[in-house]
One Martini backbone bead per residue (centre of mass of N, CA, C, O) as a GRO file, in nm:
protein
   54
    1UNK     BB    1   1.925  -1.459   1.928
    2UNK     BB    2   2.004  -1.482   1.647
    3UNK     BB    3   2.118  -1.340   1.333
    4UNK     BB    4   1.909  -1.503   1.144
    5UNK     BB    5   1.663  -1.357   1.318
    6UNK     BB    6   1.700  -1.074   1.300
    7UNK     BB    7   1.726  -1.040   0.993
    8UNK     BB    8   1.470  -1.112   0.945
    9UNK     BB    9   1.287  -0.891   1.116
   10UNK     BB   10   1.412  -0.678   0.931
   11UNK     BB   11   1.310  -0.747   0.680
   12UNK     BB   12   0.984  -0.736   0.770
   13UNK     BB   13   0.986  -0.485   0.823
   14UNK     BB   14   1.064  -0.313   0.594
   15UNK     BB   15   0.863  -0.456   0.376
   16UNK     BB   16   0.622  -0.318   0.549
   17UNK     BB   17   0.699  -0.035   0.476
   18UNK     BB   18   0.695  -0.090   0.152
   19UNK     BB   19   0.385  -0.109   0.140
   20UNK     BB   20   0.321   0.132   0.277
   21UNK     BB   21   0.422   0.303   0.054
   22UNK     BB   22   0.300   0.231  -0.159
   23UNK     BB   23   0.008   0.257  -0.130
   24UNK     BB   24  -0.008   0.564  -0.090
   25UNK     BB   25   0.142   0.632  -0.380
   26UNK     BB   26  -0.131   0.520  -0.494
   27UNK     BB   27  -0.364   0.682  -0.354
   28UNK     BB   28  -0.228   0.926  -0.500
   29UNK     BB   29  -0.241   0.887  -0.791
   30UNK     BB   30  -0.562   0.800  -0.779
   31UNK     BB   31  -0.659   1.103  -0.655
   32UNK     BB   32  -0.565   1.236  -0.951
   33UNK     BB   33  -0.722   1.124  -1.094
   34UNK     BB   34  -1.005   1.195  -1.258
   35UNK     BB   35  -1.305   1.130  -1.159
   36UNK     BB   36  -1.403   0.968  -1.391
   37UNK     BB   37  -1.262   0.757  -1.391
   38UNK     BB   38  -1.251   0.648  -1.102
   39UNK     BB   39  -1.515   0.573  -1.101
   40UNK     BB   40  -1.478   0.353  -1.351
   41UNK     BB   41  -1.317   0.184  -1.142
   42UNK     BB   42  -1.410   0.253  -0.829
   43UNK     BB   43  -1.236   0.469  -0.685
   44UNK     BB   44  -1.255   0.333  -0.415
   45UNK     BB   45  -1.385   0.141  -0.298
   46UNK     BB   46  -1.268  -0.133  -0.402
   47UNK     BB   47  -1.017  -0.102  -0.222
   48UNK     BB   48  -1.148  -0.069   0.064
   49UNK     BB   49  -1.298  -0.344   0.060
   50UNK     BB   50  -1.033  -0.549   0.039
   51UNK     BB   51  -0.888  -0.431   0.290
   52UNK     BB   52  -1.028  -0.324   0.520
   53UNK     BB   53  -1.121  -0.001   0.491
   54UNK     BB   54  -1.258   0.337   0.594
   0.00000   0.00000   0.00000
């Protein structure tokens, strides 16, 4: 492995993780929101359907 095969891999696990962590932010926010808003967006509904979680 070259420094440039590590570097890529060291950069998409961060992604990884950043992406992780974005998510969760989401999920605070939005569990944080009015039911009534929720509800209105269709919060969680929609987006565990979208991402296959549940």
């Amino acid at each position: 492995m070259n420094g440039f095969t590590i570097l890529r891999s060291v950069q998409h696990y961060v992604g990884k993780i950043r992406t992780m962590r974005n998510e969760i932010r989401t999920q605070r926010f939005m569990n944080d929101l009015p039911q009534s808003i929720r509800k209105d967006i269709g919060w969680p509904d929609n987006y565990e359907g979208r991402h296959g979680r549940g």
